[in-house]
Amino acid sequence: MSQRKRKRVSTVAKKHLPPVPCPSESHTAVRSPQILGDHASPHAQNLTSHYFSKAAKEQLRLGQEFFDQPCINLARAFLGKVLVRRRADGTELRGRVVETEAYLGGEDKASHSAGGKRTERNAAMFMKPGTIYVYQIYGVYLCMNVSSQGEGAAILLRSLEPLEDQAVMRQLRSIHRREASRPLKDKELCNGPSKLCQALDIPRDFDRRDLATDPEVWLERDPLQKAAMSREVVAAPRIGIDAHGEWAAKPLRFYLRGHPCVSVVDQEAERQMHLGAEPEDAACN
DNA sequence: TGTCTGATTAACT
DNA sequence: GTTAATCAGACAG
């Protein structure tokens, strides 16, 4: 282990989400259309007008009834929805959910709530559907989950497609990186569970908040979700839980096939998916 | 582009 | 004392 690397991680830990000055244009919440090129969701540039209408915004927000569904259904339902983070200065950061994992609680040995185990840390998993569960991992990183129907069941949000405001997201992500490191591509801003927490400024004390009613963080349906969801959904084994035997192999990770913001592409799952199925969608590649 | 490595520290056993 | 739902950087091909 080099001292340089140790210093880097140490720096990350110490910084722990200090306030970030926003660029001057932040309040205007300017969207950068087609940031991800042809690989991103179709017609992304057309979303702008939808988001600027206040009345439309209210209609887009998803309420309690959305979250009140079985874990796997909810994990799939999250795909294509837009996570919104409203910061103290009024900036709204938006990202479309492109990858999730379902943690079923109880029998699911890979879940923090396996065996019905309830602790101070995972209490949010047992709270009403839509409750946010934020926890720290590896001493440095945060992960964001949302509880669903089912005792101790929750959805891990793994990756987002950055929609708005990428400049602020990049700045928030840079806090956790070395100054000399290369600039992040747009698709790298939120392509991991901890990265999306950094990019959307999700702090640990968002734990136990209600995604259905909270004024600082919520979920919206995408006015053009139909277009975004033209991609197939891949079901693959979850990431980073190899030690949990049979549960490690269950296809409880869901992502939009061919989307550039997915954190880990599972070639085998995609091959399996198409054995005997229709020809693949060329638009996804 | 893909693979490998090691850091941190709260939570848990 | 051990583990962990991750990440970025280094290096090989």
Short mmCIF file of C-alpha atoms (C1' of nucleotides) in Angstrom, two decimals:
data_model
loop_
_atom_site.label_atom_id
_atom_site.label_comp_id
_atom_site.label_asym_id
_atom_site.label_seq_id
_atom_site.Cartn_x
_atom_site.Cartn_y
_atom_site.Cartn_z
CA MET A 1 0.00 0.00 0.00
CA SER A 2 1.46 3.31 -1.05
CA GLN A 3 1.40 6.27 1.26
CA ARG A 4 -0.16 8.22 -1.55
CA LYS A 5 -3.15 5.93 -1.65
CA ARG A 6 -3.52 5.87 2.09
CA LYS A 7 -3.49 9.64 2.06
CA ARG A 8 -6.22 9.70 -0.56
CA VAL A 9 -8.64 7.51 1.37
CA SER A 10 -7.85 9.35 4.53
CA THR A 11 -8.70 12.60 2.82
CA VAL A 12 -11.99 11.21 1.65
CA ALA A 13 -12.92 10.17 5.15
CA LYS A 14 -12.01 13.48 6.70
CA LYS A 15 -13.86 15.60 4.20
CA HIS A 16 -17.21 13.95 4.87
CA LEU A 17 -19.50 16.06 2.75
CA PRO A 18 -18.65 19.66 3.57
CA PRO A 19 -20.91 22.32 2.10
CA VAL A 20 -20.24 22.97 -1.56
CA PRO A 21 -20.50 26.35 -3.16
CA CYS A 22 -22.69 26.12 -6.20
CA PRO A 23 -21.81 27.50 -9.58
CA SER A 24 -23.43 30.76 -10.40
CA GLU A 25 -25.85 29.15 -12.83
CA SER A 26 -27.10 26.64 -10.31
CA HIS A 27 -30.29 28.41 -9.47
CA THR A 28 -31.38 28.30 -13.03
CA ALA A 29 -31.01 24.53 -12.96
CA VAL A 30 -29.90 24.39 -16.55
CA ARG A 31 -30.12 20.95 -18.03
CA SER A 32 -27.44 19.74 -20.39
CA PRO A 33 -29.33 17.83 -23.04
CA GLN A 34 -27.95 14.63 -24.46
CA ILE A 35 -25.03 14.55 -22.10
CA LEU A 36 -24.72 10.86 -22.61
CA GLY A 37 -25.13 10.99 -26.33
CA ASP A 38 -27.17 8.43 -28.17
CA HIS A 39 -26.74 5.90 -25.40
CA ALA A 40 -28.77 7.88 -22.90
CA SER A 41 -32.51 7.81 -22.73
CA PRO A 42 -34.18 8.97 -25.90
CA HIS A 43 -35.44 12.51 -26.15
CA ALA A 44 -33.74 13.52 -22.91
CA GLN A 45 -33.59 17.10 -24.11
CA ASN A 46 -37.36 17.28 -24.23
CA LEU A 47 -37.64 16.75 -20.49
CA THR A 48 -36.64 20.31 -19.72
CA SER A 49 -40.00 21.89 -20.30
CA HIS A 50 -41.75 19.30 -18.17
CA TYR A 51 -39.53 19.99 -15.19
CA PHE A 52 -39.83 23.73 -15.33
CA SER A 53 -43.55 23.77 -14.69
CA LYS A 54 -44.25 23.91 -10.98
CA ALA A 55 -47.68 22.38 -11.31
CA ALA A 56 -46.29 19.61 -13.45
CA LYS A 57 -43.65 18.93 -10.83
CA GLU A 58 -46.27 18.38 -8.16
CA GLN A 59 -48.03 15.89 -10.37
CA LEU A 60 -44.84 14.04 -11.10
CA ARG A 61 -43.96 13.27 -7.50
CA LEU A 62 -44.59 9.69 -6.44
CA GLY A 63 -46.43 9.17 -3.17
CA GLN A 64 -46.82 6.50 -0.56
CA GLU A 65 -48.88 4.21 -2.79
CA PHE A 66 -45.97 3.82 -5.20
CA PHE A 67 -43.60 2.51 -2.54
CA ASP A 68 -46.19 0.22 -1.01
CA GLN A 69 -45.52 -2.79 -3.21
CA PRO A 70 -43.51 -6.01 -2.94
CA CYS A 71 -39.74 -5.63 -2.95
CA ILE A 72 -38.97 -7.10 -6.37
CA ASN A 73 -41.84 -5.24 -8.02
CA LEU A 74 -40.62 -2.00 -6.48
CA ALA A 75 -37.01 -2.65 -7.51
CA ARG A 76 -38.22 -2.94 -11.10
CA ALA A 77 -40.64 -0.05 -10.77
CA PHE A 78 -37.81 2.25 -9.68
CA LEU A 79 -36.13 1.87 -13.07
CA GLY A 80 -36.78 4.93 -15.19
CA LYS A 81 -38.03 7.01 -12.26
CA VAL A 82 -36.22 10.24 -11.41
CA LEU A 83 -34.59 10.81 -8.03
CA VAL A 84 -34.61 14.48 -7.08
CA ARG A 85 -32.48 16.16 -4.45
CA ARG A 86 -33.34 19.73 -3.52
CA ARG A 87 -30.43 21.42 -1.76
CA ALA A 88 -30.58 24.26 0.74
CA ASP A 89 -29.81 26.87 -1.93
CA GLY A 90 -32.70 25.69 -4.08
CA THR A 91 -30.60 23.72 -6.54
CA GLU A 92 -32.39 20.62 -7.73
CA LEU A 93 -30.27 17.65 -8.73
CA ARG A 94 -31.94 14.96 -10.81
CA GLY A 95 -30.95 11.49 -11.88
CA ARG A 96 -32.89 8.73 -13.58
CA VAL A 97 -32.68 5.38 -11.83
CA VAL A 98 -31.10 2.79 -14.13
CA GLU A 99 -29.98 0.09 -11.68
CA THR A 100 -31.39 -1.30 -8.42
CA GLU A 101 -31.06 -4.30 -6.14
CA ALA A 102 -33.78 -5.96 -4.09
CA TYR A 103 -33.00 -7.04 -0.53
CA LEU A 104 -35.89 -9.12 0.67
CA GLY A 105 -35.27 -9.13 4.43
CA GLY A 106 -36.00 -12.20 6.57
CA GLU A 107 -34.95 -15.19 4.50
CA ASP A 108 -32.56 -13.16 2.31
CA LYS A 109 -29.18 -13.92 3.83
CA ALA A 110 -27.50 -11.07 1.99
CA SER A 111 -29.83 -8.49 3.50
CA HIS A 112 -28.83 -6.42 6.51
CA SER A 113 -32.16 -7.52 7.94
CA ALA A 114 -31.56 -11.25 7.34
CA GLY A 115 -33.31 -13.43 9.86
CA GLY A 116 -35.46 -10.53 10.93
CA LYS A 117 -32.45 -9.00 12.64
CA ARG A 118 -33.31 -5.48 13.66
CA THR A 119 -30.58 -3.11 14.84
CA GLU A 120 -30.15 0.60 15.33
CA ARG A 121 -28.47 0.80 11.94
CA ASN A 122 -31.08 -1.01 9.87
CA ALA A 123 -34.23 0.23 11.65
CA ALA A 124 -35.33 2.08 8.53
CA MET A 125 -35.66 -1.20 6.65
CA PHE A 126 -38.51 -2.10 8.97
CA MET A 127 -40.28 1.20 8.69
CA LYS A 128 -43.10 1.99 6.29
CA PRO A 129 -42.52 1.59 2.55
CA GLY A 130 -40.75 4.62 1.13
CA THR A 131 -38.52 5.11 4.17
CA ILE A 132 -34.93 5.93 3.24
CA TYR A 133 -32.20 3.73 4.69
CA VAL A 134 -28.73 5.29 4.46
CA TYR A 135 -25.76 3.45 5.88
CA GLN A 136 -22.02 3.74 5.79
CA ILE A 137 -19.84 1.05 4.32
CA TYR A 138 -16.07 0.51 4.32
CA GLY A 139 -15.81 3.37 6.73
CA VAL A 140 -15.98 5.90 3.93
CA TYR A 141 -18.91 5.37 1.63
CA LEU A 142 -22.66 5.76 1.93
CA CYS A 143 -25.39 3.70 0.28
CA MET A 144 -29.04 4.66 -0.11
CA ASN A 145 -31.92 2.20 0.12
CA VAL A 146 -35.68 2.62 0.17
CA SER A 147 -37.90 0.29 2.16
CA SER A 148 -40.67 -1.63 0.43
CA GLN A 149 -43.51 -3.92 1.41
CA GLY A 150 -42.28 -6.86 3.43
CA GLU A 151 -40.62 -7.07 6.84
CA GLY A 152 -37.09 -5.67 6.54
CA ALA A 153 -37.21 -5.48 2.74
CA ALA A 154 -35.58 -2.63 0.86
CA ILE A 155 -34.30 -1.51 -2.53
CA LEU A 156 -30.69 -0.44 -2.99
CA LEU A 157 -30.29 2.35 -5.53
CA ARG A 158 -27.14 1.49 -7.48
CA SER A 159 -26.92 3.82 -10.46
CA LEU A 160 -28.49 6.92 -11.91
CA GLU A 161 -28.32 8.66 -15.26
CA PRO A 162 -27.44 12.27 -14.42
CA LEU A 163 -30.12 14.59 -15.79
CA GLU A 164 -29.69 17.83 -13.87
CA ASP A 165 -27.49 19.56 -12.59
CA GLN A 166 -24.34 17.81 -13.71
CA ALA A 167 -22.03 20.72 -12.90
CA VAL A 168 -22.98 20.55 -9.24
CA MET A 169 -22.81 16.76 -9.24
CA ARG A 170 -19.30 16.91 -10.62
CA GLN A 171 -18.31 19.36 -7.95
CA LEU A 172 -19.78 17.22 -5.21
CA ARG A 173 -17.98 14.17 -6.55
CA SER A 174 -14.69 16.04 -6.78
CA ILE A 175 -14.72 16.57 -3.01
CA HIS A 176 -14.00 12.89 -2.61
CA ARG A 177 -11.27 12.68 -5.23
CA ARG A 178 -7.69 13.79 -5.53
CA GLU A 179 -7.26 17.20 -7.05
CA ALA A 180 -5.02 15.82 -9.79
CA SER A 181 -7.38 13.05 -10.83
CA ARG A 182 -8.86 13.08 -14.31
CA PRO A 183 -12.21 14.79 -14.87
CA LEU A 184 -15.22 12.49 -14.60
CA LYS A 185 -17.34 11.76 -17.62
CA ASP A 186 -21.05 12.42 -17.16
CA LYS A 187 -21.81 8.72 -17.13
CA GLU A 188 -19.35 8.28 -14.26
CA LEU A 189 -21.03 10.75 -11.94
CA CYS A 190 -23.64 8.37 -10.49
CA ASN A 191 -22.71 4.87 -11.69
CA GLY A 192 -22.41 3.24 -8.29
CA PRO A 193 -24.36 3.23 -5.02
CA SER A 194 -21.90 5.40 -3.20
CA LYS A 195 -21.20 7.63 -6.15
CA LEU A 196 -24.85 8.58 -6.45
CA CYS A 197 -24.94 9.51 -2.76
CA GLN A 198 -21.96 11.79 -3.31
CA ALA A 199 -23.29 13.30 -6.54
CA LEU A 200 -26.74 14.00 -5.11
CA ASP A 201 -25.43 15.13 -1.74
CA ILE A 202 -27.28 12.44 0.19
CA PRO A 203 -25.96 12.67 3.75
CA ARG A 204 -26.13 9.98 6.37
CA ASP A 205 -28.77 11.81 8.34
CA PHE A 206 -31.26 11.25 5.52
CA ASP A 207 -31.65 7.84 7.11
CA ARG A 208 -35.29 7.18 8.12
CA ARG A 209 -36.69 10.05 6.07
CA ASP A 210 -39.81 9.48 4.01
CA LEU A 211 -39.20 9.62 0.27
CA ALA A 212 -42.92 10.14 -0.25
CA THR A 213 -43.15 13.37 1.75
CA ASP A 214 -39.67 14.78 2.39
CA PRO A 215 -39.10 18.32 1.07
CA GLU A 216 -35.43 17.72 0.23
CA VAL A 217 -35.51 14.42 -1.56
CA TRP A 218 -38.20 12.68 -3.57
CA LEU A 219 -38.97 10.46 -6.53
CA GLU A 220 -40.71 11.55 -9.70
CA ARG A 221 -42.21 9.66 -12.56
CA ASP A 222 -40.51 10.57 -15.79
CA PRO A 223 -42.89 12.30 -18.19
CA LEU A 224 -41.12 10.42 -20.97
CA GLN A 225 -40.64 7.18 -19.11
CA LYS A 226 -42.17 5.25 -21.92
CA ALA A 227 -39.28 6.24 -24.14
CA ALA A 228 -36.71 5.65 -21.42
CA MET A 229 -38.13 2.22 -20.73
CA SER A 230 -37.87 1.06 -24.29
CA ARG A 231 -34.82 -0.78 -22.99
CA GLU A 232 -35.17 -4.26 -21.63
CA VAL A 233 -34.66 -4.92 -17.96
CA VAL A 234 -31.85 -7.34 -17.11
CA ALA A 235 -32.15 -9.41 -13.92
CA ALA A 236 -28.73 -10.47 -12.62
CA PRO A 237 -27.07 -11.55 -9.36
CA ARG A 238 -26.39 -8.76 -6.92
CA ILE A 239 -22.97 -7.19 -6.50
CA GLY A 240 -20.56 -7.69 -3.63
CA ILE A 241 -22.39 -10.39 -1.71
CA ASP A 242 -20.43 -13.46 -2.80
CA ALA A 243 -20.19 -14.75 0.75
CA HIS A 244 -23.92 -15.35 1.04
CA GLY A 245 -24.22 -18.74 -0.64
CA GLU A 246 -27.34 -19.45 -2.66
CA TRP A 247 -28.64 -15.93 -2.13
CA ALA A 248 -25.62 -14.48 -3.91
CA ALA A 249 -26.75 -16.13 -7.13
CA LYS A 250 -30.37 -15.02 -7.13
CA PRO A 251 -31.20 -12.53 -9.88
CA LEU A 252 -32.22 -9.64 -7.66
CA ARG A 253 -30.27 -6.90 -9.39
CA PHE A 254 -32.15 -5.06 -12.12
CA TYR A 255 -30.80 -2.71 -14.72
CA LEU A 256 -31.68 -1.16 -18.05
CA ARG A 257 -29.92 -3.13 -20.72
CA GLY A 258 -27.32 -1.22 -22.69
CA HIS A 259 -27.52 1.89 -20.55
CA PRO A 260 -24.07 3.46 -20.19
CA CYS A 261 -24.61 4.42 -16.56
CA VAL A 262 -25.05 0.87 -15.26
CA SER A 263 -22.25 0.11 -12.78
CA VAL A 264 -21.59 -3.51 -13.72
CA VAL A 265 -22.79 -5.19 -16.90
CA ASP A 266 -23.52 -8.91 -16.53
CA GLN A 267 -22.84 -10.47 -19.93
CA GLU A 268 -23.88 -13.93 -18.78
CA ALA A 269 -27.26 -12.76 -17.50
CA GLU A 270 -27.86 -10.93 -20.76
CA ARG A 271 -26.94 -14.01 -22.77
CA GLN A 272 -29.28 -16.17 -20.72
CA MET A 273 -32.01 -13.64 -21.16
CA HIS A 274 -31.91 -14.01 -24.90
CA LEU A 275 -31.69 -17.75 -25.24
CA GLY A 276 -34.71 -18.46 -27.34
CA ALA A 277 -35.90 -14.89 -27.17
CA GLU A 278 -36.43 -12.36 -29.94
CA PRO A 279 -33.46 -10.64 -31.61
CA GLU A 280 -31.86 -8.05 -29.41
CA ASP A 281 -32.76 -4.41 -29.57
CA ALA A 282 -30.07 -2.73 -31.63
CA ALA A 283 -30.85 0.62 -30.05
CA CYS A 284 -29.48 -0.65 -26.76
CA ASN A 285 -25.94 -1.12 -27.97
"C1'" DT B 1 -10.87 -2.20 -21.32
"C1'" DG B 2 -10.55 -5.45 -17.72
"C1'" DT B 3 -8.49 -7.10 -13.48
"C1'" DC B 4 -6.49 -6.55 -9.14
"C1'" DT B 5 -5.53 -4.24 -4.84
"C1'" DG B 6 -5.99 -2.08 -0.44
"C1'" DA B 7 -8.04 1.86 2.42
"C1'" DT B 8 -11.42 3.05 6.50
"C1'" DT B 9 -14.12 2.57 10.51
"C1'" DA B 10 -18.91 1.73 12.17
"C1'" DA B 11 -21.45 -2.09 13.25
"C1'" DC B 12 -21.62 -6.34 14.65
"C1'" DT B 13 -20.20 -10.98 16.88
"C1'" DG C 1 -11.55 -9.10 16.48
"C1'" DT C 2 -13.89 -9.35 12.10
"C1'" DT C 3 -16.56 -7.88 8.39
"C1'" DA C 4 -18.38 -5.10 4.74
"C1'" DA C 5 -24.58 -4.02 -0.55
"C1'" DT C 6 -17.43 0.35 -2.55
"C1'" DC C 7 -14.21 2.91 -4.86
"C1'" DA C 8 -10.17 4.80 -7.44
"C1'" DG C 9 -5.77 4.01 -9.10
"C1'" DA C 10 -2.24 1.03 -11.09
"C1'" DC C 11 -1.05 -2.05 -14.39
"C1'" DA C 12 -1.34 -5.58 -18.13
"C1'" DG C 13 -2.88 -6.61 -22.59
#
